[in-house]
Amino acid sequence: MQTRATPATAAPLERFNTAPAAEAAQTLLTCLHSHAWAHRLTAHRPYPDLPALLAAADEASYDLSPDDLTEALAAEPRPALAEDTYAAAHTALNAAHAAYESRFGHVFVISLAGLSPDETLNHVLTAIRSRLNNDPDEEHLVTAEELRHLAKTRLGNAL
């Protein structure tokens, strides 16, 4: 006879599926700070498995309005780099971030999933410099795609 897991030992997805809506939404907001996105995913629970939840998260990300993206971007931190990154690199990175934020009005976001710590600095600097050449509409699309990647990675890690 199979017994049902208690909340203390339940799998993360089961806890997410059965949590009160406000608690589930709070978990989602740590992955992507968009109330519309979190509400949509919370409203469609339960999810049979993590791939189904990740697919729903991806789909909900495509439907974010410009205001939803602005809300999500306002809460995004800059990409994290290793503490021991040398000072000149931080100076270059800070200048690149400032130029990006001045041009587009929001923080630069990029998914660094799968990169080694040694690759992140060069990847971030190259991406910022490249994306500074985008027009605002093009960058809006790239930023939305990066937010989708970040949200899926964070959600997969959370659950």
Short mmCIF file of C-alpha atoms in Angstrom, two decimals:
data_model
loop_
_atom_site.label_atom_id
_atom_site.label_comp_id
_atom_site.label_asym_id
_atom_site.label_seq_id
_atom_site.Cartn_x
_atom_site.Cartn_y
_atom_site.Cartn_z
CA MET A 1 0.00 0.00 0.00
CA GLN A 2 1.36 3.40 -0.98
CA THR A 3 1.27 6.15 1.61
CA ARG A 4 0.96 9.80 0.87
CA ALA A 5 3.98 11.95 1.72
CA THR A 6 3.58 14.41 4.55
CA PRO A 7 4.16 18.09 3.81
CA ALA A 8 7.53 17.93 5.57
CA THR A 9 8.72 15.12 3.29
CA ALA A 10 6.71 15.91 0.17
CA ALA A 11 8.54 16.44 -3.06
CA PRO A 12 9.07 20.12 -3.94
CA LEU A 13 6.63 19.98 -6.86
CA GLU A 14 3.95 18.39 -4.68
CA ARG A 15 4.47 21.10 -2.04
CA PHE A 16 4.21 23.74 -4.76
CA ASN A 17 1.04 22.17 -6.20
CA THR A 18 -0.68 22.00 -2.81
CA ALA A 19 0.61 25.21 -1.23
CA PRO A 20 -1.78 28.11 -0.64
CA ALA A 21 -1.91 30.34 -3.71
CA ALA A 22 -0.06 33.22 -2.01
CA GLU A 23 2.79 30.92 -0.98
CA ALA A 24 3.06 29.37 -4.46
CA ALA A 25 3.04 32.83 -6.04
CA GLN A 26 5.80 33.95 -3.67
CA THR A 27 7.93 31.00 -4.73
CA LEU A 28 7.39 31.94 -8.36
CA LEU A 29 8.20 35.60 -7.76
CA THR A 30 11.68 34.57 -6.61
CA CYS A 31 12.18 33.09 -10.08
CA LEU A 32 10.74 35.97 -12.10
CA HIS A 33 9.29 39.04 -10.43
CA SER A 34 6.14 39.35 -12.52
CA HIS A 35 2.85 39.11 -10.67
CA ALA A 36 0.99 38.30 -13.90
CA TRP A 37 3.36 35.40 -14.62
CA ALA A 38 3.18 34.09 -11.05
CA HIS A 39 -0.62 34.38 -10.96
CA ARG A 40 -1.02 32.53 -14.25
CA LEU A 41 1.21 29.65 -13.15
CA THR A 42 -0.40 29.46 -9.73
CA ALA A 43 -3.89 29.42 -11.24
CA HIS A 44 -3.09 26.44 -13.47
CA ARG A 45 -1.88 24.11 -10.71
CA PRO A 46 -1.49 21.20 -10.21
CA TYR A 47 1.29 20.29 -12.62
CA PRO A 48 1.89 16.58 -13.22
CA ASP A 49 5.68 16.96 -13.34
CA LEU A 50 8.46 19.53 -13.49
CA PRO A 51 8.73 19.52 -17.32
CA ALA A 52 5.03 20.44 -17.50
CA LEU A 53 5.54 23.32 -15.07
CA LEU A 54 8.61 24.52 -16.97
CA ALA A 55 6.69 24.39 -20.26
CA ALA A 56 3.85 26.40 -18.70
CA ALA A 57 6.36 28.90 -17.31
CA ASP A 58 7.89 29.30 -20.73
CA GLU A 59 4.51 29.81 -22.35
CA ALA A 60 3.46 32.34 -19.70
CA SER A 61 6.73 34.22 -20.26
CA TYR A 62 5.89 34.73 -23.92
CA ASP A 63 2.67 36.47 -22.92
CA LEU A 64 4.25 39.10 -20.66
CA SER A 65 3.16 42.63 -21.48
CA PRO A 66 5.66 45.49 -21.62
CA ASP A 67 4.51 46.50 -18.12
CA ASP A 68 5.04 42.93 -16.88
CA LEU A 69 8.57 42.96 -18.31
CA THR A 70 9.26 46.32 -16.67
CA GLU A 71 8.11 44.90 -13.33
CA ALA A 72 10.35 41.84 -13.74
CA LEU A 73 13.36 43.88 -14.84
CA ALA A 74 13.05 46.26 -11.89
CA ALA A 75 13.72 43.35 -9.53
CA GLU A 76 16.53 41.72 -11.54
CA PRO A 77 20.04 41.87 -10.14
CA ARG A 78 23.04 42.28 -12.38
CA PRO A 79 24.66 38.99 -13.40
CA ALA A 80 26.85 37.64 -10.61
CA LEU A 81 30.56 37.26 -11.18
CA ALA A 82 33.22 35.56 -9.11
CA GLU A 83 34.43 37.61 -6.14
CA ASP A 84 38.03 37.35 -7.23
CA THR A 85 37.46 38.97 -10.63
CA TYR A 86 40.19 41.54 -10.93
CA ALA A 87 39.52 45.26 -10.48
CA ALA A 88 40.05 46.30 -14.12
CA ALA A 89 37.42 43.80 -15.23
CA HIS A 90 34.96 45.16 -12.68
CA THR A 91 35.65 48.68 -13.92
CA ALA A 92 34.99 47.62 -17.52
CA LEU A 93 31.90 45.70 -16.47
CA ASN A 94 30.51 48.59 -14.41
CA ALA A 95 31.02 50.95 -17.36
CA ALA A 96 29.30 48.52 -19.71
CA HIS A 97 26.37 48.09 -17.31
CA ALA A 98 26.05 51.87 -16.94
CA ALA A 99 26.05 52.37 -20.71
CA TYR A 100 23.45 49.64 -21.15
CA GLU A 101 21.18 50.96 -18.39
CA SER A 102 21.48 54.49 -19.77
CA ARG A 103 20.55 53.33 -23.28
CA PHE A 104 17.70 50.96 -22.44
CA GLY A 105 16.50 52.16 -19.03
CA HIS A 106 16.77 48.83 -17.22
CA VAL A 107 19.31 46.41 -15.87
CA PHE A 108 21.13 44.11 -18.29
CA VAL A 109 19.91 40.52 -17.90
CA ILE A 110 21.49 37.39 -19.25
CA SER A 111 21.29 33.73 -18.42
CA LEU A 112 24.67 32.33 -17.41
CA ALA A 113 23.44 28.77 -16.95
CA GLY A 114 25.96 26.23 -18.09
CA LEU A 115 28.93 28.61 -18.09
CA SER A 116 31.95 28.04 -15.91
CA PRO A 117 33.01 30.88 -13.60
CA ASP A 118 36.02 31.44 -15.85
CA GLU A 119 33.74 32.08 -18.84
CA THR A 120 31.20 34.42 -17.26
CA LEU A 121 33.08 37.72 -17.28
CA ASN A 122 34.03 37.51 -20.95
CA HIS A 123 30.55 36.27 -21.88
CA VAL A 124 28.81 39.11 -20.02
CA LEU A 125 31.11 41.82 -21.41
CA THR A 126 30.80 40.49 -24.96
CA ALA A 127 27.02 40.25 -24.67
CA ILE A 128 26.57 43.76 -23.23
CA ARG A 129 28.77 45.29 -25.91
CA SER A 130 26.95 43.39 -28.64
CA ARG A 131 23.49 44.19 -27.32
CA LEU A 132 24.29 47.90 -26.99
CA ASN A 133 24.06 47.92 -30.80
CA ASN A 134 20.45 46.71 -30.72
CA ASP A 135 17.61 49.11 -31.29
CA PRO A 136 15.18 49.31 -28.34
CA ASP A 137 12.57 47.03 -29.94
CA GLU A 138 15.15 44.38 -30.79
CA GLU A 139 16.65 44.59 -27.30
CA HIS A 140 13.19 44.27 -25.78
CA LEU A 141 12.82 40.89 -27.53
CA VAL A 142 16.30 39.73 -26.47
CA THR A 143 15.69 40.83 -22.88
CA ALA A 144 12.35 39.00 -22.74
CA GLU A 145 14.05 35.83 -24.02
CA GLU A 146 16.81 36.11 -21.41
CA LEU A 147 14.19 36.58 -18.67
CA ARG A 148 12.46 33.40 -19.89
CA HIS A 149 15.74 31.49 -19.63
CA LEU A 150 16.43 32.89 -16.16
CA ALA A 151 12.93 32.09 -14.93
CA LYS A 152 13.09 28.49 -16.18
CA THR A 153 16.51 27.93 -14.62
CA ARG A 154 15.44 29.44 -11.29
CA LEU A 155 12.16 27.52 -11.28
CA GLY A 156 13.95 24.25 -12.04
CA ASN A 157 16.37 24.96 -9.20
CA ALA A 158 13.57 25.94 -6.80
CA LEU A 159 11.56 22.78 -7.47
#
